[in-house]
C-alpha positions as protocol buffer text, in pm:
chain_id: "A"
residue {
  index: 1
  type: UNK
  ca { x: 0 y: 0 z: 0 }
}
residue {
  index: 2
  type: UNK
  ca { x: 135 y: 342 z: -84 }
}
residue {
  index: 3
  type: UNK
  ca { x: 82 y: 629 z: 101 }
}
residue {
  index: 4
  type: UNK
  ca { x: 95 y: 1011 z: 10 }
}
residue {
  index: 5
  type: UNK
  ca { x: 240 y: 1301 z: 235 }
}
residue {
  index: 6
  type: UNK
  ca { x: 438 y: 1621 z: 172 }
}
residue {
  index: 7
  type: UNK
  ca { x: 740 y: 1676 z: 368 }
}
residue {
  index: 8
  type: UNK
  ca { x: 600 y: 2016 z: 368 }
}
residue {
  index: 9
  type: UNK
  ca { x: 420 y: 2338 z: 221 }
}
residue {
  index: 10
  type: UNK
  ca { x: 450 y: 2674 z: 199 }
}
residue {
  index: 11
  type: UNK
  ca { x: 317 y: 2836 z: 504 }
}
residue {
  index: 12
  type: UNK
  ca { x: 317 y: 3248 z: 370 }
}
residue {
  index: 13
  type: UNK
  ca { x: -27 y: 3204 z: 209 }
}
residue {
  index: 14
  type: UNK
  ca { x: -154 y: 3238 z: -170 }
}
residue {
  index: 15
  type: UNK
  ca { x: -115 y: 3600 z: -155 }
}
residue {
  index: 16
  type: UNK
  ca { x: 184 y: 3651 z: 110 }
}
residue {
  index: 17
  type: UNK
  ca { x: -91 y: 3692 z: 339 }
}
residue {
  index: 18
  type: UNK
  ca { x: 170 y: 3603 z: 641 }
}
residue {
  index: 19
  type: UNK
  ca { x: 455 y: 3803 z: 540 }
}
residue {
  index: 20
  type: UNK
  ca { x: 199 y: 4154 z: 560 }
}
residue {
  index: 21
  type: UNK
  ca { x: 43 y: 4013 z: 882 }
}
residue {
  index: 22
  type: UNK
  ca { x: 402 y: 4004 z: 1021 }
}
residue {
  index: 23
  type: UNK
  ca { x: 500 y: 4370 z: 914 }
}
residue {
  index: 24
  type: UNK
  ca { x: 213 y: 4472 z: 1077 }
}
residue {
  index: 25
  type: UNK
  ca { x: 233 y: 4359 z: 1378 }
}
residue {
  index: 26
  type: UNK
  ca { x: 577 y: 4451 z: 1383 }
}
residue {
  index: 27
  type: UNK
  ca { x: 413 y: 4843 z: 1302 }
}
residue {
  index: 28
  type: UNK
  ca { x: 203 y: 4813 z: 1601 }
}
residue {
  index: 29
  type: UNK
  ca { x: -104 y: 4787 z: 1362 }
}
residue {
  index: 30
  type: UNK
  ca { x: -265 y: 4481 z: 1446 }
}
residue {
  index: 31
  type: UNK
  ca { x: -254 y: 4309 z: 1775 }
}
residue {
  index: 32
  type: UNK
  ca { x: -20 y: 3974 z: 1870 }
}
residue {
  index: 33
  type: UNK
  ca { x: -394 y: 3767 z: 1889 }
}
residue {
  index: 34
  type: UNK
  ca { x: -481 y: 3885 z: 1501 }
}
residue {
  index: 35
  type: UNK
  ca { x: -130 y: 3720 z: 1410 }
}
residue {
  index: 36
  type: UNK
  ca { x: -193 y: 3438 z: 1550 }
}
residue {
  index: 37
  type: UNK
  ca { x: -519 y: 3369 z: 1428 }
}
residue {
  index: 38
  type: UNK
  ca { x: -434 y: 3524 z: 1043 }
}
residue {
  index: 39
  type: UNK
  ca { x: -155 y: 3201 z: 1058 }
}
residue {
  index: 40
  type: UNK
  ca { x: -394 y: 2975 z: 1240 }
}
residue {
  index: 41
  type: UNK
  ca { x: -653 y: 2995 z: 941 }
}
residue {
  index: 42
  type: UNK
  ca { x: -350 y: 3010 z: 683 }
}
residue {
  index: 43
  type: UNK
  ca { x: -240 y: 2627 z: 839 }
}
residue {
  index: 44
  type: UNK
  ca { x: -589 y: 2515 z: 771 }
}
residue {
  index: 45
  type: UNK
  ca { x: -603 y: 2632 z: 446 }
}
residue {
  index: 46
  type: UNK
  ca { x: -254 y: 2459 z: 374 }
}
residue {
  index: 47
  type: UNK
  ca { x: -393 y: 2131 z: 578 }
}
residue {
  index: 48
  type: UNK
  ca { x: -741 y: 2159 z: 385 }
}
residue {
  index: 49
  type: UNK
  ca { x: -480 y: 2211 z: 51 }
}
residue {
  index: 50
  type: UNK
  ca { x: -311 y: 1899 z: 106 }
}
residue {
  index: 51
  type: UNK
  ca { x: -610 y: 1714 z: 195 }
}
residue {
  index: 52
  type: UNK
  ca { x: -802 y: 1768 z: -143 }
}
residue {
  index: 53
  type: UNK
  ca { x: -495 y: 1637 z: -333 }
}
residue {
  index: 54
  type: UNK
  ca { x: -553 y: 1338 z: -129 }
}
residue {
  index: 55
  type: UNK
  ca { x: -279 y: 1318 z: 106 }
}
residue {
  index: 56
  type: UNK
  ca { x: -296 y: 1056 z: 341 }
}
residue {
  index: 57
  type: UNK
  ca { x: -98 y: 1247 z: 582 }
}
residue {
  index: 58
  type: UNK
  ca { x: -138 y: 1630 z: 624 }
}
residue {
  index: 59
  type: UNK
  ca { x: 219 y: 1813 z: 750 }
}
residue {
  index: 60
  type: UNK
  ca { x: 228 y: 2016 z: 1065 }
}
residue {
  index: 61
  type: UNK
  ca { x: 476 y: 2146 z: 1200 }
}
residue {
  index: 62
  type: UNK
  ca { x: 629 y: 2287 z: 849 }
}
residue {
  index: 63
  type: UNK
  ca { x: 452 y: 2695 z: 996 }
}
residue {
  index: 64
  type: UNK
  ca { x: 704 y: 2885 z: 1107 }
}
residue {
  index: 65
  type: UNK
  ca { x: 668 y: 3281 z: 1221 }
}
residue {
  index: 66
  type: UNK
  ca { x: 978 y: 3324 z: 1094 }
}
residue {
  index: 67
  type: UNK
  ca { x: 1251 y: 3019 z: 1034 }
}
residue {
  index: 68
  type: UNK
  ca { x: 1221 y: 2669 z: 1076 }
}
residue {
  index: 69
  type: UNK
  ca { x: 1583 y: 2646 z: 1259 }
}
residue {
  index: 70
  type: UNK
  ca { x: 1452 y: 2894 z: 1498 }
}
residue {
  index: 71
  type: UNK
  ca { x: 1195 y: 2697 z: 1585 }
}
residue {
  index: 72
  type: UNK
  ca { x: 1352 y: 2371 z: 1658 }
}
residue {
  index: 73
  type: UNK
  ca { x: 1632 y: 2660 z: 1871 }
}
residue {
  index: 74
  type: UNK
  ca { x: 1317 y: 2707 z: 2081 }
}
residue {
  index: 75
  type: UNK
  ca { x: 1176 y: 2340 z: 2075 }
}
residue {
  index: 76
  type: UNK
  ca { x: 1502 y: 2234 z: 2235 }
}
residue {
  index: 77
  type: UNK
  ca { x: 1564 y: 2540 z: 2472 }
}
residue {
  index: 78
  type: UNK
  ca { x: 1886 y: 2618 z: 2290 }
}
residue {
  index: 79
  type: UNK
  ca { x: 1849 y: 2966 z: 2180 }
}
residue {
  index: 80
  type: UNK
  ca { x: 2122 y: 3185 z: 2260 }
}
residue {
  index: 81
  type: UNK
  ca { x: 2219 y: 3301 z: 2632 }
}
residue {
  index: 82
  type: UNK
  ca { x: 2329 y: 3626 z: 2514 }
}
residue {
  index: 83
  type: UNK
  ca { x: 1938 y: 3780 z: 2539 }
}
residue {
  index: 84
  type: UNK
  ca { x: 1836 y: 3658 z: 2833 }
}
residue {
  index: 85
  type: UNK
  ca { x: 1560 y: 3504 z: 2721 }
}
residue {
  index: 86
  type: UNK
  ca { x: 1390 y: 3179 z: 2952 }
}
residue {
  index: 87
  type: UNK
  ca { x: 1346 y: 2939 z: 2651 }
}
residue {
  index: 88
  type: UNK
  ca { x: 1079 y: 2780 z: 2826 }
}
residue {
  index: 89
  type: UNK
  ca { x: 832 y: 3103 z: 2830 }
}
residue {
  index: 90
  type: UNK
  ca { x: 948 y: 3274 z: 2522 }
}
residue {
  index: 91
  type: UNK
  ca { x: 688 y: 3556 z: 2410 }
}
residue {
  index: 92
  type: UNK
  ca { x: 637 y: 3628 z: 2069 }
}
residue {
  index: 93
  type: UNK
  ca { x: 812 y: 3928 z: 2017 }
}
residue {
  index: 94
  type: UNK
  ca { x: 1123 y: 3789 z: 2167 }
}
residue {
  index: 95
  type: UNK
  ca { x: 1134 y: 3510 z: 1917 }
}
residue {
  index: 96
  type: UNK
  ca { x: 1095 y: 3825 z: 1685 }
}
residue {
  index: 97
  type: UNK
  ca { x: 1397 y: 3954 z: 1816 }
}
residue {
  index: 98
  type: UNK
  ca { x: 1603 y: 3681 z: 1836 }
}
residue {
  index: 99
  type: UNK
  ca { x: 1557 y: 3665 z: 1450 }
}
residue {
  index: 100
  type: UNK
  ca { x: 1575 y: 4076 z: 1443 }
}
residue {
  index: 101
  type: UNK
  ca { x: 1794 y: 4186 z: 1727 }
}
residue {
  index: 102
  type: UNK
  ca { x: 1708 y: 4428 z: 1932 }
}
residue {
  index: 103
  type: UNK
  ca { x: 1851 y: 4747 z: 2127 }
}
residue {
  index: 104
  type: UNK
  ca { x: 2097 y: 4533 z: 2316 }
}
residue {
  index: 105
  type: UNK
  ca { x: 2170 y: 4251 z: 2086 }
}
residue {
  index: 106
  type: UNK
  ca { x: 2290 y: 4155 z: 1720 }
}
residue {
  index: 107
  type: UNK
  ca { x: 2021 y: 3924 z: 1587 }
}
residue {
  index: 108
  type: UNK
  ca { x: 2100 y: 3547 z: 1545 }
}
residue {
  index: 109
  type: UNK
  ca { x: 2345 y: 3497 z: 1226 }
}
residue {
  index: 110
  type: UNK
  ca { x: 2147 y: 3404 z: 906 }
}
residue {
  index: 111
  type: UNK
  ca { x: 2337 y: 3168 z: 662 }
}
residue {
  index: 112
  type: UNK
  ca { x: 2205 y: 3019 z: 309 }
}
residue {
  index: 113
  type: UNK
  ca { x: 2034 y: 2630 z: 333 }
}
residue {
  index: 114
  type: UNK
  ca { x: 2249 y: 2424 z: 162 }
}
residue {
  index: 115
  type: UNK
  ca { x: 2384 y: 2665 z: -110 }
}
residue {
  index: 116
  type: UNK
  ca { x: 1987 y: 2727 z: -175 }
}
residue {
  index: 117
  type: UNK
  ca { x: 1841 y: 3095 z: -184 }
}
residue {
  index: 118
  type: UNK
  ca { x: 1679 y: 2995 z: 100 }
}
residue {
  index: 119
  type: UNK
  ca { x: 1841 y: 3138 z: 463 }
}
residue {
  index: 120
  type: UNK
  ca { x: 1785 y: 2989 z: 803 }
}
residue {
  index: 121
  type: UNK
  ca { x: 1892 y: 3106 z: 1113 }
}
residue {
  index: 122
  type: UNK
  ca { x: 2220 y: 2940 z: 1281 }
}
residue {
  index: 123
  type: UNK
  ca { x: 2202 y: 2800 z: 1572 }
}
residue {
  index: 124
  type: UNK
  ca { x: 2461 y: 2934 z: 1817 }
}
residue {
  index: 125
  type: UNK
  ca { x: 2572 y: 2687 z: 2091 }
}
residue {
  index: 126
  type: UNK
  ca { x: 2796 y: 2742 z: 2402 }
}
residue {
  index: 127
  type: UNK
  ca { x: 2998 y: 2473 z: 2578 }
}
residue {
  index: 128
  type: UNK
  ca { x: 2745 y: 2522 z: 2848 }
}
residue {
  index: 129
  type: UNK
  ca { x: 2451 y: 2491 z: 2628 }
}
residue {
  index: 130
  type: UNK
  ca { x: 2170 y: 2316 z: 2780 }
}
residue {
  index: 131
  type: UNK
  ca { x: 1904 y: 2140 z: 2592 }
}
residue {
  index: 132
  type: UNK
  ca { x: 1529 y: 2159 z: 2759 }
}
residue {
  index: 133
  type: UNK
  ca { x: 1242 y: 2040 z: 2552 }
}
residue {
  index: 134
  type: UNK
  ca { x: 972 y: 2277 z: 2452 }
}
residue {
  index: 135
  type: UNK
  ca { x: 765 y: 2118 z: 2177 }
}
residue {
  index: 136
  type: UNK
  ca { x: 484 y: 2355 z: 2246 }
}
residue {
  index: 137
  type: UNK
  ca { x: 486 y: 2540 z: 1895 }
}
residue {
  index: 138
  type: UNK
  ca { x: 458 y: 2151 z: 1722 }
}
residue {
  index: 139
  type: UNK
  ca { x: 243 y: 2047 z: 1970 }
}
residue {
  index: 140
  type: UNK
  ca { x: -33 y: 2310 z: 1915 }
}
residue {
  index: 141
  type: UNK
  ca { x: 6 y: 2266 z: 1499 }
}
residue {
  index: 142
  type: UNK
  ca { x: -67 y: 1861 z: 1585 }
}
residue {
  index: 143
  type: UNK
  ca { x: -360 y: 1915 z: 1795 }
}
residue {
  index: 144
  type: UNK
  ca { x: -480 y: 2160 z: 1583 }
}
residue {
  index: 145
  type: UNK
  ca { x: -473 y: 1948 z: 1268 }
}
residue {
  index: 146
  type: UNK
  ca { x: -653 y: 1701 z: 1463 }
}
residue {
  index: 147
  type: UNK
  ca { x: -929 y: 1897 z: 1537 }
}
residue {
  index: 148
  type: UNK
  ca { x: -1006 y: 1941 z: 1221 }
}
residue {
  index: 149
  type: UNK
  ca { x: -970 y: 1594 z: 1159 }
}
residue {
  index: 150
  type: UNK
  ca { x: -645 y: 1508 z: 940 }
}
residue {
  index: 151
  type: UNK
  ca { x: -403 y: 1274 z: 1047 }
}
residue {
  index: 152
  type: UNK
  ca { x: -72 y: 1467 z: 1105 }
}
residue {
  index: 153
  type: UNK
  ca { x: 292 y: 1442 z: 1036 }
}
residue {
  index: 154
  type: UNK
  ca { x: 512 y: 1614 z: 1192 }
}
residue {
  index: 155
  type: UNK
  ca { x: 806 y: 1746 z: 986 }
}
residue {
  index: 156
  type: UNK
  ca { x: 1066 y: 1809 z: 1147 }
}
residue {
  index: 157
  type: UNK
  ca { x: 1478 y: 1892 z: 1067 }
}
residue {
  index: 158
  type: UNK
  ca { x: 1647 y: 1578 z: 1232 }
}
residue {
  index: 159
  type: UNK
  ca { x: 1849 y: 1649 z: 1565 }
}
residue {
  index: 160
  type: UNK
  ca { x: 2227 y: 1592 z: 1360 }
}
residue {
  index: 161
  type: UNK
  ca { x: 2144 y: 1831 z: 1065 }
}
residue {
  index: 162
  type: UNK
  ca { x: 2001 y: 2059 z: 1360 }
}
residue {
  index: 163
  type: UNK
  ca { x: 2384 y: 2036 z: 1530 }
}
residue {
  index: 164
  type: UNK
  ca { x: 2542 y: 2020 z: 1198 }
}
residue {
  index: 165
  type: UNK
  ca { x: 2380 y: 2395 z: 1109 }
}
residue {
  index: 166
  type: UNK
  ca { x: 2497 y: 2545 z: 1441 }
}
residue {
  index: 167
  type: UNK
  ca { x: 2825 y: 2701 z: 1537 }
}
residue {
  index: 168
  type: UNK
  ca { x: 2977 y: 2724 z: 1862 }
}
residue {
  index: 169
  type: UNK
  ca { x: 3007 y: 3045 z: 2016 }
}
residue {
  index: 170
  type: UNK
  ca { x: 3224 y: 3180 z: 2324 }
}
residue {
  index: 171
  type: UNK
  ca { x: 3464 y: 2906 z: 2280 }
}
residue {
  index: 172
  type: UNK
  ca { x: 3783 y: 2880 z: 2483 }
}
């Protein structure tokens, strides 16, 4: 038996409907909750997408806000020490400016994928780096899916191309 799945979609929308959400909230036009619920419904669409071309598996956790990489920094606690951040209770706009920077910090280095015009963030580790799961973001995408009824697969980048992408920082 043969089954059908993407390893994952585009998550901007048809009409970059994500990337002008973003600027706007980062214009203090719209509010963090109209974000999240403009990428909410673009998921479903992609899900509902996916679906009609009779996938047997739907992909979830392919949305990012920003960069995959960053994501799976967050998922395993090991974004960088230098903000100050607590991994574990990260607000939106701080995972904004760990992609961004901020007043007090450089933003996270941003390096093509694989000689593809596609850029990710890098991952910076320290030899005191410690890892502390926080699946939350793929966690909410899975349940999600499932309440709308499509069986899920969660796409993920694979913990040695994760390590392989980072650089370590503040060696001695």
């Amino acid at each position: 038996m043969t089954t059908f799945h993407l390893s994952g979609f585009p998550r901007v929308g048809a009409k970059r409907e994500l990337k002008f959400a973003q600027e706007r909230y980062w214009r203090g036009e719209i509010a963090e909750q109209d974000l999240l619920d403009i990428a909410k419904a673009l998921r479903e669409i992609n899900w509902k997408h996916q679906a009609a071309a009779n996938a047997d598996y739907v992909a979830v956790a392919d949305f990012t806000f920003y960069d995959h990489i960053l994501d799976l920094q967050v998922a395993t606690g090991a974004i960088p020490a230098r903000f100050g951040f607590d991994s574990q209770h990260l607000t939106l706009d701080q995972y904004f400016q760990l992609a961004r920077g901020n007043k007090t910090q450089f933003a996270i280095e941003m390096t093509k994928w694989f000689d593809t015009n596609y850029h990710y963030l890098v991952p910076e580790f320290q030899v005191d780096t410690q890892f502390k799961a926080n699946p939350a973001h793929y966690v909410q995408q899975i349940r999600e899916a499932k309440a709308l009824g499509f069986n899920a697969k969660p796409t993920i980048v694979g913990p040695l191309t994760f390590l392989w992408l980072g650089k370590e920082k503040g060696s001695a």
